[in-house]
Coordinates of C-alpha atoms and ligand atoms in Angstrom, one line a residue:
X10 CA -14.0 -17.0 -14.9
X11 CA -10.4 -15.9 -16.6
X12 CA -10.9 -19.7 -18.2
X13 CA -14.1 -19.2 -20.0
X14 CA -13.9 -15.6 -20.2
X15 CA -11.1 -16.3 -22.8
X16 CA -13.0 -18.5 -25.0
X17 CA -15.9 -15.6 -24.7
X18 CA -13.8 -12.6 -25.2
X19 CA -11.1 -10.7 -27.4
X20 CA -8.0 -10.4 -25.0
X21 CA -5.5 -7.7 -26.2
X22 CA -1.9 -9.6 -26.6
X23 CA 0.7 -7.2 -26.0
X24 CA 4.0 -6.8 -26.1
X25 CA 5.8 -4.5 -23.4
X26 CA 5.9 -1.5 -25.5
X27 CA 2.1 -2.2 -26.3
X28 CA 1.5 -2.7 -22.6
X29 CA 2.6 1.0 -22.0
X30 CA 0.0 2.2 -24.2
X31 CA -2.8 0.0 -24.0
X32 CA -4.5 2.0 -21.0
X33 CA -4.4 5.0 -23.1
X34 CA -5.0 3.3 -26.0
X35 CA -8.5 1.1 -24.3
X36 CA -9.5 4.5 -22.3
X37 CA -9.7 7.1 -25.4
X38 CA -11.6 3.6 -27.7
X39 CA -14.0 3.1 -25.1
X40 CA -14.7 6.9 -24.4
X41 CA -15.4 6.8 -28.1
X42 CA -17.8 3.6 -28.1
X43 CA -19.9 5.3 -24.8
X44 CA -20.4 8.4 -27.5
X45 CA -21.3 6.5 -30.3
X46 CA -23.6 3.7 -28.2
X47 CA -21.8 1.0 -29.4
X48 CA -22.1 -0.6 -25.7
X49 CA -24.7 -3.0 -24.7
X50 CA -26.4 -4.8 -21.8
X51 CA -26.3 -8.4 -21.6
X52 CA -28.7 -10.4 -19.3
X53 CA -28.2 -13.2 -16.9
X54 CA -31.3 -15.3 -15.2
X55 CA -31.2 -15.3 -11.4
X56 CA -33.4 -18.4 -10.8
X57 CA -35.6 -19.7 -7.7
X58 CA -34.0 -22.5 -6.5
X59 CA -36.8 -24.7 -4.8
X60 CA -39.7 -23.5 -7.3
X61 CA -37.8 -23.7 -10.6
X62 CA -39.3 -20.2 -11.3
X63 CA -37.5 -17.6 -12.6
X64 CA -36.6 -14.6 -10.5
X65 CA -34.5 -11.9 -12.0
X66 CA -31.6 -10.8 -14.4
X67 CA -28.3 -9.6 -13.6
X68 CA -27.4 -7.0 -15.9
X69 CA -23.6 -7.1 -17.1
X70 CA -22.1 -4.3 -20.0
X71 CA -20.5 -5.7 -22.8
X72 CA -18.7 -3.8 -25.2
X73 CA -18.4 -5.6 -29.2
X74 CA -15.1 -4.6 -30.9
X75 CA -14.3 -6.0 -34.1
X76 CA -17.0 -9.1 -34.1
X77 CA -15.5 -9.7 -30.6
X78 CA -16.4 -8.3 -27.0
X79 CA -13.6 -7.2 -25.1
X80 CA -13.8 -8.3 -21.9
X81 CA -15.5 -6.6 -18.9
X82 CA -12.8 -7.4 -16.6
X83 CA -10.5 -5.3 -18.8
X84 CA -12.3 -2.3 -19.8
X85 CA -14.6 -1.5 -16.2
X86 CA -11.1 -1.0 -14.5
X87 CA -9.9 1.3 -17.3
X88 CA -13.3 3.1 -16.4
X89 CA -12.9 3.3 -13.4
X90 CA -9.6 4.8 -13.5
X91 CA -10.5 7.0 -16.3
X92 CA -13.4 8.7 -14.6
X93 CA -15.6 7.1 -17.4
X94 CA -17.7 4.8 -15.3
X95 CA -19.6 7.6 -14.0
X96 CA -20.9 8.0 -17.5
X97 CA -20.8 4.1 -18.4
X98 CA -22.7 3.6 -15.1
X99 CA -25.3 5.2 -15.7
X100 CA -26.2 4.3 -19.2
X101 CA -26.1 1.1 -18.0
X102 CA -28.3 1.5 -15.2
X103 CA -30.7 3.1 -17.6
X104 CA -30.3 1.2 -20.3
X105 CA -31.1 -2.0 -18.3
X106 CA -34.0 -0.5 -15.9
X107 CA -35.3 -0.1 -19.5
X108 CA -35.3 -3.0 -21.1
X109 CA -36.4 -5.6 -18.2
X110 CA -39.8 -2.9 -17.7
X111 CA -40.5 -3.1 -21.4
X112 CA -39.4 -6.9 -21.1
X113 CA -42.0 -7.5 -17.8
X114 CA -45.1 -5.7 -19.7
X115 CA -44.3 -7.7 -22.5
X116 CA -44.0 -11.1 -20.8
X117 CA -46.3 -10.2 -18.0
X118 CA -43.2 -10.6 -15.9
X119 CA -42.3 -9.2 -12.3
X120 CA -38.7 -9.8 -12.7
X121 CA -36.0 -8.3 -10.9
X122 CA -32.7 -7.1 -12.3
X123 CA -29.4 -6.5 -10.6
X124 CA -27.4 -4.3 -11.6
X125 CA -23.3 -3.6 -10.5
X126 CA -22.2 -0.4 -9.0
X127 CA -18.6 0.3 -8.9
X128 CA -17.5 1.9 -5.8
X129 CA -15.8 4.7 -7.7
X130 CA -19.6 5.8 -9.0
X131 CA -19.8 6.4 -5.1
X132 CA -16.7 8.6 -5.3
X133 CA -17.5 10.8 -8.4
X134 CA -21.1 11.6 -7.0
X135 CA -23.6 8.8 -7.7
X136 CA -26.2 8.8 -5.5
X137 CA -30.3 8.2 -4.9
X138 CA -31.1 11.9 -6.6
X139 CA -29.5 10.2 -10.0
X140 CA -30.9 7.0 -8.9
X141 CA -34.2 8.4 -8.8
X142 CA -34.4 10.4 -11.6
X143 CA -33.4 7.5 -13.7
X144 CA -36.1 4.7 -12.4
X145 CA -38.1 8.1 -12.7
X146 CA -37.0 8.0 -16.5
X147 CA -37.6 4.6 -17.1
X148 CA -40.4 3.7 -14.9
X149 CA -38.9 0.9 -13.7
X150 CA -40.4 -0.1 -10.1
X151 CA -37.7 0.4 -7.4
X152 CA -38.5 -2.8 -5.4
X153 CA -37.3 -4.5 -8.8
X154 CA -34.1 -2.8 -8.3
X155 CA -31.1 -4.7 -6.5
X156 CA -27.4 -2.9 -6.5
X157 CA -24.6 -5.0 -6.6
X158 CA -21.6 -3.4 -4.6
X159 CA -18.1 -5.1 -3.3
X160 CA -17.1 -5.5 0.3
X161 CA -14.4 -3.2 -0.7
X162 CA -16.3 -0.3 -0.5
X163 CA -17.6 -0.9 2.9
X164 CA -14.1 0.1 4.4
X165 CA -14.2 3.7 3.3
X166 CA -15.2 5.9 5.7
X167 CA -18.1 4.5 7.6
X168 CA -20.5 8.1 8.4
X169 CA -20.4 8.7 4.8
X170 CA -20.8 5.4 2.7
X171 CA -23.6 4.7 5.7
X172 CA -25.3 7.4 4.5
X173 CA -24.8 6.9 1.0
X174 CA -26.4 3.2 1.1
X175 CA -29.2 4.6 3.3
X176 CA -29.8 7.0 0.5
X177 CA -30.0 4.4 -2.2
X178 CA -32.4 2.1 -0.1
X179 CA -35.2 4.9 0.5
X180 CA -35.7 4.6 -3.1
X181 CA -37.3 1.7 -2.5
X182 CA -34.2 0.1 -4.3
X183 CA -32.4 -3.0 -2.5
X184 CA -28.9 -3.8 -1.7
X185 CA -26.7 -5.9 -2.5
X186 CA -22.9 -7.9 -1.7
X187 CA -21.1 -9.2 -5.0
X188 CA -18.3 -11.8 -4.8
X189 CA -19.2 -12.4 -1.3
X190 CA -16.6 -14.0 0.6
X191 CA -13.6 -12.7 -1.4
X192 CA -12.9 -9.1 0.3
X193 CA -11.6 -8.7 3.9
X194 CA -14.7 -8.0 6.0
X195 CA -15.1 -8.4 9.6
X196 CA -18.9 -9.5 8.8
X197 CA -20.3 -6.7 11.5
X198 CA -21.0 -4.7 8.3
X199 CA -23.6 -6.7 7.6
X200 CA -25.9 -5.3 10.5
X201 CA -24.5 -1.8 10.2
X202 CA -25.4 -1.4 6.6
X203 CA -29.2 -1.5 5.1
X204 CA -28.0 -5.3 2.8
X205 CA -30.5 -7.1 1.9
X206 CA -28.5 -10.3 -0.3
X207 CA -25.7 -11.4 -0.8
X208 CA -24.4 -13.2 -3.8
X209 CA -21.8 -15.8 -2.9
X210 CA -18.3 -15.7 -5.2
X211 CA -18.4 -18.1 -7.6
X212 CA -14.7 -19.4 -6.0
X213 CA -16.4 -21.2 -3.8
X214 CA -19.7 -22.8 -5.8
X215 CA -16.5 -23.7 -8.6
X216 CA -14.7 -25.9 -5.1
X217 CA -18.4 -26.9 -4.2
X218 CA -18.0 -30.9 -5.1
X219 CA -14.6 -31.6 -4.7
X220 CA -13.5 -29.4 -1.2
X221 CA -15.7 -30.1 1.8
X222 CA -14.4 -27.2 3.0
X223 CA -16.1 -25.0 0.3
X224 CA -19.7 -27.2 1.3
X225 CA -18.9 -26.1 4.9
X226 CA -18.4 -22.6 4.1
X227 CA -21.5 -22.1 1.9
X228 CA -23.7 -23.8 4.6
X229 CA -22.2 -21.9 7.5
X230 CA -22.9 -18.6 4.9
X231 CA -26.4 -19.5 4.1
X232 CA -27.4 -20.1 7.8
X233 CA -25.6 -16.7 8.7
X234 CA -27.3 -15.2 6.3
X235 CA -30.8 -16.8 7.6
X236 CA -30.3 -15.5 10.9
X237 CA -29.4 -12.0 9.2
X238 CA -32.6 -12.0 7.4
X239 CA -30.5 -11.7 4.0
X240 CA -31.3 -13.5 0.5
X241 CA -28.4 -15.2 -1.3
X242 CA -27.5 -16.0 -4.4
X243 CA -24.8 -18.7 -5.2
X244 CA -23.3 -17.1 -8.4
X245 CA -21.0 -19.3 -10.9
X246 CA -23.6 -22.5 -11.2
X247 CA -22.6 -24.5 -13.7
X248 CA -23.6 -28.0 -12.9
X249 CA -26.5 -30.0 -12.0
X250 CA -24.2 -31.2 -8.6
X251 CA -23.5 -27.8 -7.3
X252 CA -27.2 -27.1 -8.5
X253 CA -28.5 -30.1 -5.8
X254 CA -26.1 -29.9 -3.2
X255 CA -27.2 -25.9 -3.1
X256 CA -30.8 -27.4 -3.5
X257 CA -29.9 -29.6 -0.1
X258 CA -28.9 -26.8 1.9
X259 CA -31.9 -24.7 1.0
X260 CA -30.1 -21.8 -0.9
X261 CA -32.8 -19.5 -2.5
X262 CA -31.6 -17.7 -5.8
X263 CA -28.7 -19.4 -8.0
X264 CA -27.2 -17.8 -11.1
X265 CA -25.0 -19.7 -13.7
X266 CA -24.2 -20.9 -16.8
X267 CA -26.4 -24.6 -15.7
X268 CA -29.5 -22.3 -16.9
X269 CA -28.8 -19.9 -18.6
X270 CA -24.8 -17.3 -20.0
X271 CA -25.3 -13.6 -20.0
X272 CA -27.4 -12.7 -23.0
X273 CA -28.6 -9.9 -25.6
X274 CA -32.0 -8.8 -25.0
X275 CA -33.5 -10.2 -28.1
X276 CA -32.1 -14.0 -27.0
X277 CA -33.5 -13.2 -23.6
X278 CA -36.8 -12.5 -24.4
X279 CA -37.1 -15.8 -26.1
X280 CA -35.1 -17.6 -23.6
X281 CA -37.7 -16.3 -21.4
X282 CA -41.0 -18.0 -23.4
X283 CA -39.0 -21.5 -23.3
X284 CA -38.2 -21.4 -19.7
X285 CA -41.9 -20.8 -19.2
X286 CA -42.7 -23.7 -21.1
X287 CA -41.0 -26.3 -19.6
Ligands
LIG313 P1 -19.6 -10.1 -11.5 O1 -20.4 -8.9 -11.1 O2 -19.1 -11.0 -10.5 O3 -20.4 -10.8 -12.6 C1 -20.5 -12.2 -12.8 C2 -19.5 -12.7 -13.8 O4 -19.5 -14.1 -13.9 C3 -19.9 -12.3 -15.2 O5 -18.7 -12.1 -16.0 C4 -20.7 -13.5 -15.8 O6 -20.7 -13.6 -17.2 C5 -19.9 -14.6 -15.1 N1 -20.6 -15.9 -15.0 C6 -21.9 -16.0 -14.9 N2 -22.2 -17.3 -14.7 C7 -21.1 -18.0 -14.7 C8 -20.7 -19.4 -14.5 O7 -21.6 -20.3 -14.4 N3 -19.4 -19.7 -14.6 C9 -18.4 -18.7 -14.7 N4 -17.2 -19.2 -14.8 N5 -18.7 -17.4 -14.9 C10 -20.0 -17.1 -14.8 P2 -18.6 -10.8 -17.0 O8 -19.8 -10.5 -17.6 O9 -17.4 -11.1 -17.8 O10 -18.2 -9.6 -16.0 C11 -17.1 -9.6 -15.2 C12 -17.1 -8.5 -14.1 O11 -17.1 -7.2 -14.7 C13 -18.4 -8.6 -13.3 O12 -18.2 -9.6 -12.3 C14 -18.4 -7.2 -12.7 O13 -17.6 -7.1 -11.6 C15 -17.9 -6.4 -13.9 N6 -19.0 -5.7 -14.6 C16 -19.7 -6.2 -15.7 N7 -20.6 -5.3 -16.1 C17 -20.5 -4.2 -15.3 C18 -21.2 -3.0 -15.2 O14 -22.1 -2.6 -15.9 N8 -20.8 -2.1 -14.2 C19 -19.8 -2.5 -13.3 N9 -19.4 -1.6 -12.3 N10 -19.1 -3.7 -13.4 C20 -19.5 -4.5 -14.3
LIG314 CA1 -22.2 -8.8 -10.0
LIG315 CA1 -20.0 -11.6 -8.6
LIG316 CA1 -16.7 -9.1 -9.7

């Protein structure tokens, strides 16, 4: 990801004094792009494996600075830490609810879209009221909806974050684990907590045709995940070998730059007439 991400994206330099005020420097720029709307949504298509149909989008922020984007995997720490991702959150979830409605009606769609949910929006209050009042907003339909949370978060107190997920599924919305695979997890959470997909970590589609290992683990996740009752996505596709040994071992959703990168509204909506094409 680092790899392509810095072909993709502006990474800041420093030097050690500039390291020292970069934080400070990145939290008071993007507290000024949230007020001025200068972020956007980018779309990736979640794809049906066997059919070839398309599925869904994940929705990822981007933030343009200087005809560049500065890179997600900087600035979504620096709002986390700065409170901001409550805010950032938010927009984003309706900002993106928004556009893949309009996008369905437009298209005659019944897409998904799946969107990430940082486990410090759990900490500074998000919940299924703003949940609500936002597909309310939008009129996005909640069955559409899948929330992409870490492992992480489900080793915070259990009572609480149990309720909190239970909260978010009776809207209607489903749930989701990102970067499966990557987090410590003793695997019970599964069945404790209302999950209905998991999205295994690109690490191990990138391994797929060169480490056995990698082909082992996948296929012992994907039958676990069968006898779960959970959907998964293999995230990180990027070729047509990962694609059919996936395709062998029966895996439903895949996500990757094989079909299609993360993409602006406008490029998706035409992305969207092509793939219906072919
Ligand atoms: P993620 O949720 O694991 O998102 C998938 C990342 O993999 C995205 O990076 C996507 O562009 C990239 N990707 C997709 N297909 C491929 C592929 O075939 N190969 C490779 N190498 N990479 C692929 P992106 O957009 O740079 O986002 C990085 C991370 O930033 C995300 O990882 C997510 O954790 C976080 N993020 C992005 N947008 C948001 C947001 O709105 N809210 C929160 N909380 N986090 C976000
Ligand atoms: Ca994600
Ligand atoms: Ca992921
Ligand atoms: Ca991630």
């Amino acid at each position: 990801a680092k790899e392509s991400g810095r072909n993709q994206y502006h990474y800041f330099a420093p030097s050690m004094q500039q390291q020292v005020n970069r934080r400070v420097e990145l939290e008071q720029l993007l507290r000024k792009a949230i007020a001025n709307n200068e972020l956007a949504v980018f779309y990736q298509p979640i794809i049906e494996l066997q059919t070839g149909q398309l599925y869904g989008f994940e929705a990822l922020t981007r933030w343009p600075h200087h005809d560049q984007f500065i890179a997600p995997d900087e600035f979504i720490p620096v709002a986390e830490e700065s409170g901001l991702i409550s805010e950032l959150g938010e927009w984003m979830l309706m900002r993106s609810t928004s556009d893949i409605a309009a996008l369905n009606t437009k298209l005659g769609l019944d897409c998904c879209l799946s969107a990430n949910i940082s486990s410090q929006q759990y900490r500074l209050g998000f919940n299924a009221t703003t949940l609500r009042h936002i597909l309310r907003q939008t009129g996005f339909k909640p069955a559409n909806l899948a929330l992409e949370i870490t492992e992480s978060i489900l080793l915070d107190d259990d009572q609480a974050i149990l309720a909190w997920l239970e909260g978010l599924r009776a809207t209607g919305a489903h749930l989701s684990i990102d970067d499966f695979g990557t987090g410590y997890s003793s695997l019970s959470y599964l069945r404790r907590f209302p999950i209905n997909t998991i999205k295994i970590d690109k690490s191990f589609i990138h391994e797929f045709a060169h480490a056995p290992d990698s082909q082992n683990l996948v296929r012992a996740i994907l039958s676990m995940a069968a006898s779960l009752g959970l959907s998964v996505i293999a995230e990180g596709v990027e070729h047509v070998a990962q694609l059919e040994g996936l395709k062998a071992m029966e895996c439903d959703l895949v996500q990757g730059y094989v079909y299609a990168k993360p993409m602006s509204l406008e490029e998706l909506e035409i992305w969207c007439s092509e793939f219906a094409q072919e």
